[in-house]
PDB file of C-alpha atoms in Angstrom:
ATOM      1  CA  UNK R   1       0.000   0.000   0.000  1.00  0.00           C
ATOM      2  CA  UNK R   2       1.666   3.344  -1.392  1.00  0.00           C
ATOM      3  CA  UNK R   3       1.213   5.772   1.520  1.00  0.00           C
ATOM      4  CA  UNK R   4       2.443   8.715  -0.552  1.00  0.00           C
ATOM      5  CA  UNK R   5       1.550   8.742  -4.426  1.00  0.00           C
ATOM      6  CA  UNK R   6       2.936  11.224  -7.240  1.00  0.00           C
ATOM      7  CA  UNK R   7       1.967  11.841 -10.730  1.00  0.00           C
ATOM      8  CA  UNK R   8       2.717  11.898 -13.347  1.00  0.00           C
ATOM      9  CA  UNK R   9       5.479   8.682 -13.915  1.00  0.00           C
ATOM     10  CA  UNK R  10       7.121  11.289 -15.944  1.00  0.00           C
ATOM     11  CA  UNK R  11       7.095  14.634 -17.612  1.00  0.00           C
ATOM     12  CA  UNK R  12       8.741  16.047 -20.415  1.00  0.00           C
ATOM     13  CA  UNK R  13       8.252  20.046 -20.902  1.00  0.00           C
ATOM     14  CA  UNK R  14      10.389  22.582 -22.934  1.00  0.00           C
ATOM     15  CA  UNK R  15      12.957  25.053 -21.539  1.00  0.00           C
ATOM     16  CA  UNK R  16      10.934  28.432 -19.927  1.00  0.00           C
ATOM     17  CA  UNK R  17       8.061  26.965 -19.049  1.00  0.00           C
ATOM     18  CA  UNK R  18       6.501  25.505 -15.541  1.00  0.00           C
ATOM     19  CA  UNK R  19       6.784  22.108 -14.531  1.00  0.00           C
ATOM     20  CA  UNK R  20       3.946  20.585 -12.168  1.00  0.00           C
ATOM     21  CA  UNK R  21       4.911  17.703 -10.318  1.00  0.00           C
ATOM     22  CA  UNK R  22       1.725  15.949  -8.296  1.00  0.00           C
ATOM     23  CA  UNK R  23       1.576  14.482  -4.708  1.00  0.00           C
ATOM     24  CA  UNK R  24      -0.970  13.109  -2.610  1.00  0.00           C
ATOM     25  CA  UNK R  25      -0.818  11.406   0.908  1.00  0.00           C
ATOM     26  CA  UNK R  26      -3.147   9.374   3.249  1.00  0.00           C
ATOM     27  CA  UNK R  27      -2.341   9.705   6.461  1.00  0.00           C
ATOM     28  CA  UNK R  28      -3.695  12.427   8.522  1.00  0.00           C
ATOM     29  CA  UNK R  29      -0.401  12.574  10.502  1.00  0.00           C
ATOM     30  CA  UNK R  30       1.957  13.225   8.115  1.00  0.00           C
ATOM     31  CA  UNK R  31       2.819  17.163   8.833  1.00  0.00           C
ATOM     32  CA  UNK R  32       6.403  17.100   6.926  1.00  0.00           C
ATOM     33  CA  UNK R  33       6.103  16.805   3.198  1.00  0.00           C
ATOM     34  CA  UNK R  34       9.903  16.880   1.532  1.00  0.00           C
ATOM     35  CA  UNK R  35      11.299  17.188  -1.770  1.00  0.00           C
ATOM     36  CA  UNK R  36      14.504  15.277  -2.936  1.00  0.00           C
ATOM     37  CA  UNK R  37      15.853  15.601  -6.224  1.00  0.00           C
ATOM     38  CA  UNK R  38      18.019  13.110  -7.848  1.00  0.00           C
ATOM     39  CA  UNK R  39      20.190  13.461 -10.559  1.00  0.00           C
ATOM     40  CA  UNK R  40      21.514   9.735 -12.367  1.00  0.00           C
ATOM     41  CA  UNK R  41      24.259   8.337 -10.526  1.00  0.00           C
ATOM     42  CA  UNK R  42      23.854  10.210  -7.500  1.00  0.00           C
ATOM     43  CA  UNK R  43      21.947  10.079  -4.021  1.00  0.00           C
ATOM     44  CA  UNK R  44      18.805  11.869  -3.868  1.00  0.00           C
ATOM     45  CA  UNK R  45      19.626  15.213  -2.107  1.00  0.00           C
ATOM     46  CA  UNK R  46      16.537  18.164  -0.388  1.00  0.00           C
ATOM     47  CA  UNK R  47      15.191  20.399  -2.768  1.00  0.00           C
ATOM     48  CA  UNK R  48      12.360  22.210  -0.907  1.00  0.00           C
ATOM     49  CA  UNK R  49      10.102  21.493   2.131  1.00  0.00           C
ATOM     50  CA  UNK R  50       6.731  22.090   3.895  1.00  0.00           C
ATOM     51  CA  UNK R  51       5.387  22.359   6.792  1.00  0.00           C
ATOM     52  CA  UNK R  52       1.598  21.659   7.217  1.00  0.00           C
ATOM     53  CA  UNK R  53       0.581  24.633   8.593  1.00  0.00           C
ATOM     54  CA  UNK R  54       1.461  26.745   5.367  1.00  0.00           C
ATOM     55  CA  UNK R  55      -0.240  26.288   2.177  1.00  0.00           C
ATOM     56  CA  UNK R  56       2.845  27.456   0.724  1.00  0.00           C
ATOM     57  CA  UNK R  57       6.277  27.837   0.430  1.00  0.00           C
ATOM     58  CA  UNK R  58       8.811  29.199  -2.407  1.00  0.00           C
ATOM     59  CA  UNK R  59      12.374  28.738  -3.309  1.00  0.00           C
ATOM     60  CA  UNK R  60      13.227  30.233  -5.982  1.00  0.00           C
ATOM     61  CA  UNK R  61      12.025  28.888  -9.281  1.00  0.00           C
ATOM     62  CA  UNK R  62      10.741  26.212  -6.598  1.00  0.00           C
ATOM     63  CA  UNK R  63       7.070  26.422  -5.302  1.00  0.00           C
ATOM     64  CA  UNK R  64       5.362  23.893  -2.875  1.00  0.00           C
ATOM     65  CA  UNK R  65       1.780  24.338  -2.981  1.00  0.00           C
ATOM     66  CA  UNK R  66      -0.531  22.322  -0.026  1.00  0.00           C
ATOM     67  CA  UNK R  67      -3.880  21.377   0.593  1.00  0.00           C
ATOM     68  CA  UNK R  68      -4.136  19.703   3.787  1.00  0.00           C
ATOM     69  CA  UNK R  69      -8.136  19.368   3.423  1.00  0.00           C
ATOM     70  CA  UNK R  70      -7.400  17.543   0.099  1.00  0.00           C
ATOM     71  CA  UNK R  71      -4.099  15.669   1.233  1.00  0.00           C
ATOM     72  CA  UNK R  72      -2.511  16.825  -1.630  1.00  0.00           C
ATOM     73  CA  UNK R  73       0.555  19.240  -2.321  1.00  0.00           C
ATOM     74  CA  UNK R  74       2.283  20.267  -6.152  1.00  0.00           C
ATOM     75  CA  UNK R  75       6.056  21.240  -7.017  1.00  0.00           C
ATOM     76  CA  UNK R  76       5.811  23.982  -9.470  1.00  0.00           C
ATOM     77  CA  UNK R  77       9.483  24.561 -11.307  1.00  0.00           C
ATOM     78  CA  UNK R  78       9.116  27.837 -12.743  1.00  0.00           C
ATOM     79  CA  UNK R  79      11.433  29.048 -15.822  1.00  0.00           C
ATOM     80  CA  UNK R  80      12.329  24.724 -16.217  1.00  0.00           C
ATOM     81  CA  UNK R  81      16.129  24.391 -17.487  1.00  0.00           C
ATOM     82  CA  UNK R  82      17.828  21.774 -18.677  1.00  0.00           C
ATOM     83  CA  UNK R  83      19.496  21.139 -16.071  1.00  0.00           C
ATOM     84  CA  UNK R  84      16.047  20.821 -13.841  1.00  0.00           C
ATOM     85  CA  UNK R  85      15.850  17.473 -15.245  1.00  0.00           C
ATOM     86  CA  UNK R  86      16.132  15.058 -12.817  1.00  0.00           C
ATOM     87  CA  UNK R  87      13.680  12.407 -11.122  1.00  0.00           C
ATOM     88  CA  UNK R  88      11.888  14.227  -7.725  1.00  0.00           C
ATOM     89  CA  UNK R  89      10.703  12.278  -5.148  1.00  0.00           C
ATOM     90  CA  UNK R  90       8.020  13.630  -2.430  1.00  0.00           C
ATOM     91  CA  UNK R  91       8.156  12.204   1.374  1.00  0.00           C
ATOM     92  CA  UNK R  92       6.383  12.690   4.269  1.00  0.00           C
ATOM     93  CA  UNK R  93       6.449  11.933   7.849  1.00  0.00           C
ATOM     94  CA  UNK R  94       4.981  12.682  11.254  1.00  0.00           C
ATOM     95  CA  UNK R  95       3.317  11.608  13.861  1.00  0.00           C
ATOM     96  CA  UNK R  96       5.588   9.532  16.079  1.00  0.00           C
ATOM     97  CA  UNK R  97       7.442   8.009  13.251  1.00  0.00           C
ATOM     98  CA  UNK R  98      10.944   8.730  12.920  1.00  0.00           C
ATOM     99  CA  UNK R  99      10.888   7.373   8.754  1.00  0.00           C
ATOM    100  CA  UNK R 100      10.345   9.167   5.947  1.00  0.00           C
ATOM    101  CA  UNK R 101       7.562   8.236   3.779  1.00  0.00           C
ATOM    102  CA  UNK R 102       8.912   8.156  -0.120  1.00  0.00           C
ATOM    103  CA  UNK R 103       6.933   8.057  -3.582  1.00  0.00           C
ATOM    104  CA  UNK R 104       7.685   6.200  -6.094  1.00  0.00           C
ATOM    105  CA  UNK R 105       9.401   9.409  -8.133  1.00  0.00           C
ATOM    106  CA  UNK R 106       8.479  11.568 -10.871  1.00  0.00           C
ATOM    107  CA  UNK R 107      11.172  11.776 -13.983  1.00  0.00           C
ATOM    108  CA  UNK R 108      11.350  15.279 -15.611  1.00  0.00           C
ATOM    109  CA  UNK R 109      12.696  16.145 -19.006  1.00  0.00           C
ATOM    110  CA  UNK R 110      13.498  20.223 -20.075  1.00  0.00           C
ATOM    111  CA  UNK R 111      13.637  20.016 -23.288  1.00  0.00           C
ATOM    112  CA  UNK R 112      15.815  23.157 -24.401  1.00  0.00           C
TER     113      UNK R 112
ATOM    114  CA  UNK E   1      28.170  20.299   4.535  1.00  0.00           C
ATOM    115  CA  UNK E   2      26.910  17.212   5.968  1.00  0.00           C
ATOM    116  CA  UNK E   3      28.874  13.921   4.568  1.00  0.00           C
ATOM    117  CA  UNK E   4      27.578  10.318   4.214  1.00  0.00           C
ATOM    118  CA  UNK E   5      30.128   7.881   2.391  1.00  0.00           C
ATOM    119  CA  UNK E   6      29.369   4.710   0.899  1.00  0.00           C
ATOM    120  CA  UNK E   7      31.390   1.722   0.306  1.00  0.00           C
ATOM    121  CA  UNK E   8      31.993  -0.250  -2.209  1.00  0.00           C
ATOM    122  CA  UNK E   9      30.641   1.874  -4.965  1.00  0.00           C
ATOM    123  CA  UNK E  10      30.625  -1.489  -6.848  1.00  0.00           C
ATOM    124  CA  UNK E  11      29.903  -4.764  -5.973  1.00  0.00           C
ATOM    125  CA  UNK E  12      29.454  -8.049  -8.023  1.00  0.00           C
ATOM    126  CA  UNK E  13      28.497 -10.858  -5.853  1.00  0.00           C
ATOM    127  CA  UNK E  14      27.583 -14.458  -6.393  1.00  0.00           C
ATOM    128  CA  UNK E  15      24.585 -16.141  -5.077  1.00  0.00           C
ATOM    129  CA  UNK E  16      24.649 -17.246  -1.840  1.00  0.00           C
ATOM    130  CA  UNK E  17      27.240 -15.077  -0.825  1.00  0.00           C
ATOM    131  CA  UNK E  18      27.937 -12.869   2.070  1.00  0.00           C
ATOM    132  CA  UNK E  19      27.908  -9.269   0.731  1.00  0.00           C
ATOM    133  CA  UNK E  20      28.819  -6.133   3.310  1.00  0.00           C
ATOM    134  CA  UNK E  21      27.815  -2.318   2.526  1.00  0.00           C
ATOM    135  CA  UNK E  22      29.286   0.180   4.631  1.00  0.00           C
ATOM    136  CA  UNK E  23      28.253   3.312   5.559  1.00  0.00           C
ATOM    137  CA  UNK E  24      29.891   6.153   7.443  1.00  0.00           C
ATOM    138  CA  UNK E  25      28.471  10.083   8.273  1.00  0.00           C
ATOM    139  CA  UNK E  26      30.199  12.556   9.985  1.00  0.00           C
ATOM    140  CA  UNK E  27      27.359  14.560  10.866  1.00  0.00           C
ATOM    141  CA  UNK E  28      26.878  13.116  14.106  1.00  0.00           C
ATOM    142  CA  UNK E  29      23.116  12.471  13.387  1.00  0.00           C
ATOM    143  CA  UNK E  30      21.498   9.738  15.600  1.00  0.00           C
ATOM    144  CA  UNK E  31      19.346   8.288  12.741  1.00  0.00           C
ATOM    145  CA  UNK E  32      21.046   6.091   9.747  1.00  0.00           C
ATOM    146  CA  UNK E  33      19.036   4.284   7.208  1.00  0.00           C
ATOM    147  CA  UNK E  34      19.483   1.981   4.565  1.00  0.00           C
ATOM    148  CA  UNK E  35      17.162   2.175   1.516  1.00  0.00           C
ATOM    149  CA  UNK E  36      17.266  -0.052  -1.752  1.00  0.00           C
ATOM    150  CA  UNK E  37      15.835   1.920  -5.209  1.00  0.00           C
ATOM    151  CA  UNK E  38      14.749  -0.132  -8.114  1.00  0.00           C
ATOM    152  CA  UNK E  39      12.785   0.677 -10.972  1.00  0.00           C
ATOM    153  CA  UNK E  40       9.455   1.104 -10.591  1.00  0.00           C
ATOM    154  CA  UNK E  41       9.321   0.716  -6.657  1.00  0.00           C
ATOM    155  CA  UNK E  42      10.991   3.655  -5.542  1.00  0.00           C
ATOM    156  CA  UNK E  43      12.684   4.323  -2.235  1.00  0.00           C
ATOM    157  CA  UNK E  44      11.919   1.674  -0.044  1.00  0.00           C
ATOM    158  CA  UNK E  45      13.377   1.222   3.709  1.00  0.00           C
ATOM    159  CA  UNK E  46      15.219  -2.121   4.444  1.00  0.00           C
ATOM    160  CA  UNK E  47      16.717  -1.019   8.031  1.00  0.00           C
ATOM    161  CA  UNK E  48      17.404   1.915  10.372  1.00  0.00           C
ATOM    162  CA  UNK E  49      18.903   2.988  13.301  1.00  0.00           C
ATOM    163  CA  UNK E  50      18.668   5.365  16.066  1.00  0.00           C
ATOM    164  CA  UNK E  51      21.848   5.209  17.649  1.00  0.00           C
ATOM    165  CA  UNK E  52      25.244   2.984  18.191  1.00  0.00           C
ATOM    166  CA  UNK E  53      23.865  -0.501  19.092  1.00  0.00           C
ATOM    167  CA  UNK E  54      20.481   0.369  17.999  1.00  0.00           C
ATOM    168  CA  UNK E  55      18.920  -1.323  14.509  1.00  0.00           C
ATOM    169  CA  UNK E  56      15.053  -1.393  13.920  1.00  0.00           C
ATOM    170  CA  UNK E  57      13.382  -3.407  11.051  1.00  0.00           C
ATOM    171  CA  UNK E  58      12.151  -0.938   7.944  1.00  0.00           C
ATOM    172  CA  UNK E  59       9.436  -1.851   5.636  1.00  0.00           C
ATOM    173  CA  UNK E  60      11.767  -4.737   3.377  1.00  0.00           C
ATOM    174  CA  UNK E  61      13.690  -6.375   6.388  1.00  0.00           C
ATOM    175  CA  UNK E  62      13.825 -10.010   4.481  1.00  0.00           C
ATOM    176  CA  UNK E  63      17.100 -11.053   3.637  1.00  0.00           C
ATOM    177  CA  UNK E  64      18.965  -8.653   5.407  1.00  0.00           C
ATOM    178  CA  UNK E  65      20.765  -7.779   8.473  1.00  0.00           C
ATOM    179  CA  UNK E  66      21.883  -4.584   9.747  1.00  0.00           C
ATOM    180  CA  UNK E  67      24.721  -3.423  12.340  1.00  0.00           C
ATOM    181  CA  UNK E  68      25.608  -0.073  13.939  1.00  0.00           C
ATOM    182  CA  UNK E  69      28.550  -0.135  15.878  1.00  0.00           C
ATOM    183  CA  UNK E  70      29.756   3.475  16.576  1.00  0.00           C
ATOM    184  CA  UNK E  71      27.667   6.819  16.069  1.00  0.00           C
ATOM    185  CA  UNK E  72      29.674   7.184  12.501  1.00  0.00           C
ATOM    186  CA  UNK E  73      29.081   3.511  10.967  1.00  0.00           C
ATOM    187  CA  UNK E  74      25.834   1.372   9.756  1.00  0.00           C
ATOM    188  CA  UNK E  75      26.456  -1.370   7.843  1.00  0.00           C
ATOM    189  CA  UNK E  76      23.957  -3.561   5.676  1.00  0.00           C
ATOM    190  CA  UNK E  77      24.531  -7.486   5.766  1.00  0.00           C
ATOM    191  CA  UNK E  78      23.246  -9.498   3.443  1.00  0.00           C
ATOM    192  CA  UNK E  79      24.221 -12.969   4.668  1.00  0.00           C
ATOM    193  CA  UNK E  80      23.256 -15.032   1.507  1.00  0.00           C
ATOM    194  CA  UNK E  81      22.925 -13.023  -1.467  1.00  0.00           C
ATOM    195  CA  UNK E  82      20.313 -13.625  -3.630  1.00  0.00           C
ATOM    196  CA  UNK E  83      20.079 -12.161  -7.547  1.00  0.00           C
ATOM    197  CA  UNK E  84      16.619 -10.289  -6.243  1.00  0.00           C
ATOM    198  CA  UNK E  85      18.804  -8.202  -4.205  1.00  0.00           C
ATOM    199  CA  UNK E  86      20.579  -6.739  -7.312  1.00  0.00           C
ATOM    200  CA  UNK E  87      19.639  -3.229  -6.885  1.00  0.00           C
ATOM    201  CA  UNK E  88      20.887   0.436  -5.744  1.00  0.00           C
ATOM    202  CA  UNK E  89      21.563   1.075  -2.090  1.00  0.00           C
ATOM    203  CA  UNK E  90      21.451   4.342  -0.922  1.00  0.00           C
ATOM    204  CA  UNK E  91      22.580   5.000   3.275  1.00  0.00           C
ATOM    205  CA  UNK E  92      21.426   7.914   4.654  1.00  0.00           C
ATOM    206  CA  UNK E  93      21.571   9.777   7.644  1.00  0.00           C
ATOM    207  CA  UNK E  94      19.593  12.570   9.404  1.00  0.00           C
ATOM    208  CA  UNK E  95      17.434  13.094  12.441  1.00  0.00           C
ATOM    209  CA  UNK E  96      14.139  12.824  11.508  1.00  0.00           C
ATOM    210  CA  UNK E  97      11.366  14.288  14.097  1.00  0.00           C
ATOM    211  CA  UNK E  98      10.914  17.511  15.524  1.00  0.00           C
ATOM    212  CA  UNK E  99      12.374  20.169  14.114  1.00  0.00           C
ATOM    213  CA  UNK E 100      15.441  18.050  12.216  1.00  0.00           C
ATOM    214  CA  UNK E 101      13.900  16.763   9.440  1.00  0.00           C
ATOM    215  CA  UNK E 102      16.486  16.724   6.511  1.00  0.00           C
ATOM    216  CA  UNK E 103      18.078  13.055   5.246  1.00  0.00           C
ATOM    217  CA  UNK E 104      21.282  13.114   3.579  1.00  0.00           C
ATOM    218  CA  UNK E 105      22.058  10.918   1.269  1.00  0.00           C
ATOM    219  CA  UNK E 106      25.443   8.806  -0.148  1.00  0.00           C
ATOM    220  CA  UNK E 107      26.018   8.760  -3.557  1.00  0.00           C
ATOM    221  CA  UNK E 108      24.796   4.707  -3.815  1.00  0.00           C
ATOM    222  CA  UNK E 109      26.445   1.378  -4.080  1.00  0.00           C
ATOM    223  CA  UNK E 110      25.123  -0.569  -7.301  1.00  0.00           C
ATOM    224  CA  UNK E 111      24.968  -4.094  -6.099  1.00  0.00           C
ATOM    225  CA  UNK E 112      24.862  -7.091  -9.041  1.00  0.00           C
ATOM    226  CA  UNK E 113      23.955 -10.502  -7.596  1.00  0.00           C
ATOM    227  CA  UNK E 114      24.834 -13.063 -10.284  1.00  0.00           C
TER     228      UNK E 114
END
């Protein structure tokens, strides 16, 4: 059972415009929601991160949007380069667990 | 900047094997964990820890054994390697909970069970 989902499997967009990355959760406890990017051949690294209690937070070209009522949050990548493309994982975690919660991964291509 | 390092990077093993990934962070972080990424499944946990001599079952715990012998080292065991264990394992370390919330990750050791 996939406690954390994300859509689409991939995405391929062109250079300039914004990339929307989907994520959706089902357990009411989870009040950490994490982005890791990972580029091939390396270890997945932090990108951006939310707290619960904010229905958004912004990095940059890097936007977390979240909808507790819905348990769902996006990753908007603004102004996509080629060098955005990567595969992003969203996480979660809360509660009394010490584990973070992973999805199975969403690959983006920038197309320049 | 924190610093997890993984060893081997490499690893060709034979079935029924004893194969031994090491792990060492220098971020003094009380948490290590030990994931395996493969196509199509993601991230998933195998074992964690939360602290020299500590080592708690994650969600893929079959096969495996795990051992934590100092704040800096968590090693992964596998005690008789199976080609189903072929896969990417990523160590990572961080103190998730509260207000510490951020895993570092090593760079991977690609594991081939033939």
């Amino acid at each position: 059972q996939q406690q954390v989902r994300q859509s689409p499997q991939s995405l391929t967009v062109w250079e300039g415009e914004t990339a929307i990355l989907n994520c959706s959760y089902e357990n009411s406890a989870f009040d950490y929601f994490p982005w890791y990017q990972q580029f091939p051949g390396e270890g997945p690294a932090l990108l951006i991160s939310i707290l619960s209690v904010s229905n958004k937070k912004e990095d940059g070209r890097f936007t977390i949007f979240f909808n507790k009522r819905e348990k769902k949050l996006s990753l908007h990548i603004a102004d996509s380069q080629p060098g955005d493309s990567a595969t992003y994982f969203c996480a979660a975690t809360g509660g009394n667990t010490r584990k973070l919660i992973f999805g199975l991964g969403t690959t983006l291509q920038v197309q320049p | 900047e924190a610093a997890v390092t993984q060893s081997p990077r490499n690893k060709v093993a034979v079935t029924g094997g004893k194969v031994t990934l090491s792990c060492n962070q220098t971020n003094n972080h009380n948490n290590m964990y030990w994931y395996r990424q493969d196509t199509g499944h993601g991230l998933r946990l195998i074992h964690y820890s939360y602290g020299a001599g500590s080592t708690e079952k994650g969600d893929i715990p079959d096969g495996y054994k795990a051992s934590r012998p100092s704040q800096e080292n968590f090693s992964l065991i596998l005690e008789l390697a199976t080609p189903s264990q072929t896969s990417v394992y990523f160590c990572a370390s961080g103190d998730v909970g509260g207000s510490q919330n951020t895993l570092y990750f090593g760079a991977g050791t690609r594991l081939s069970v033939l």
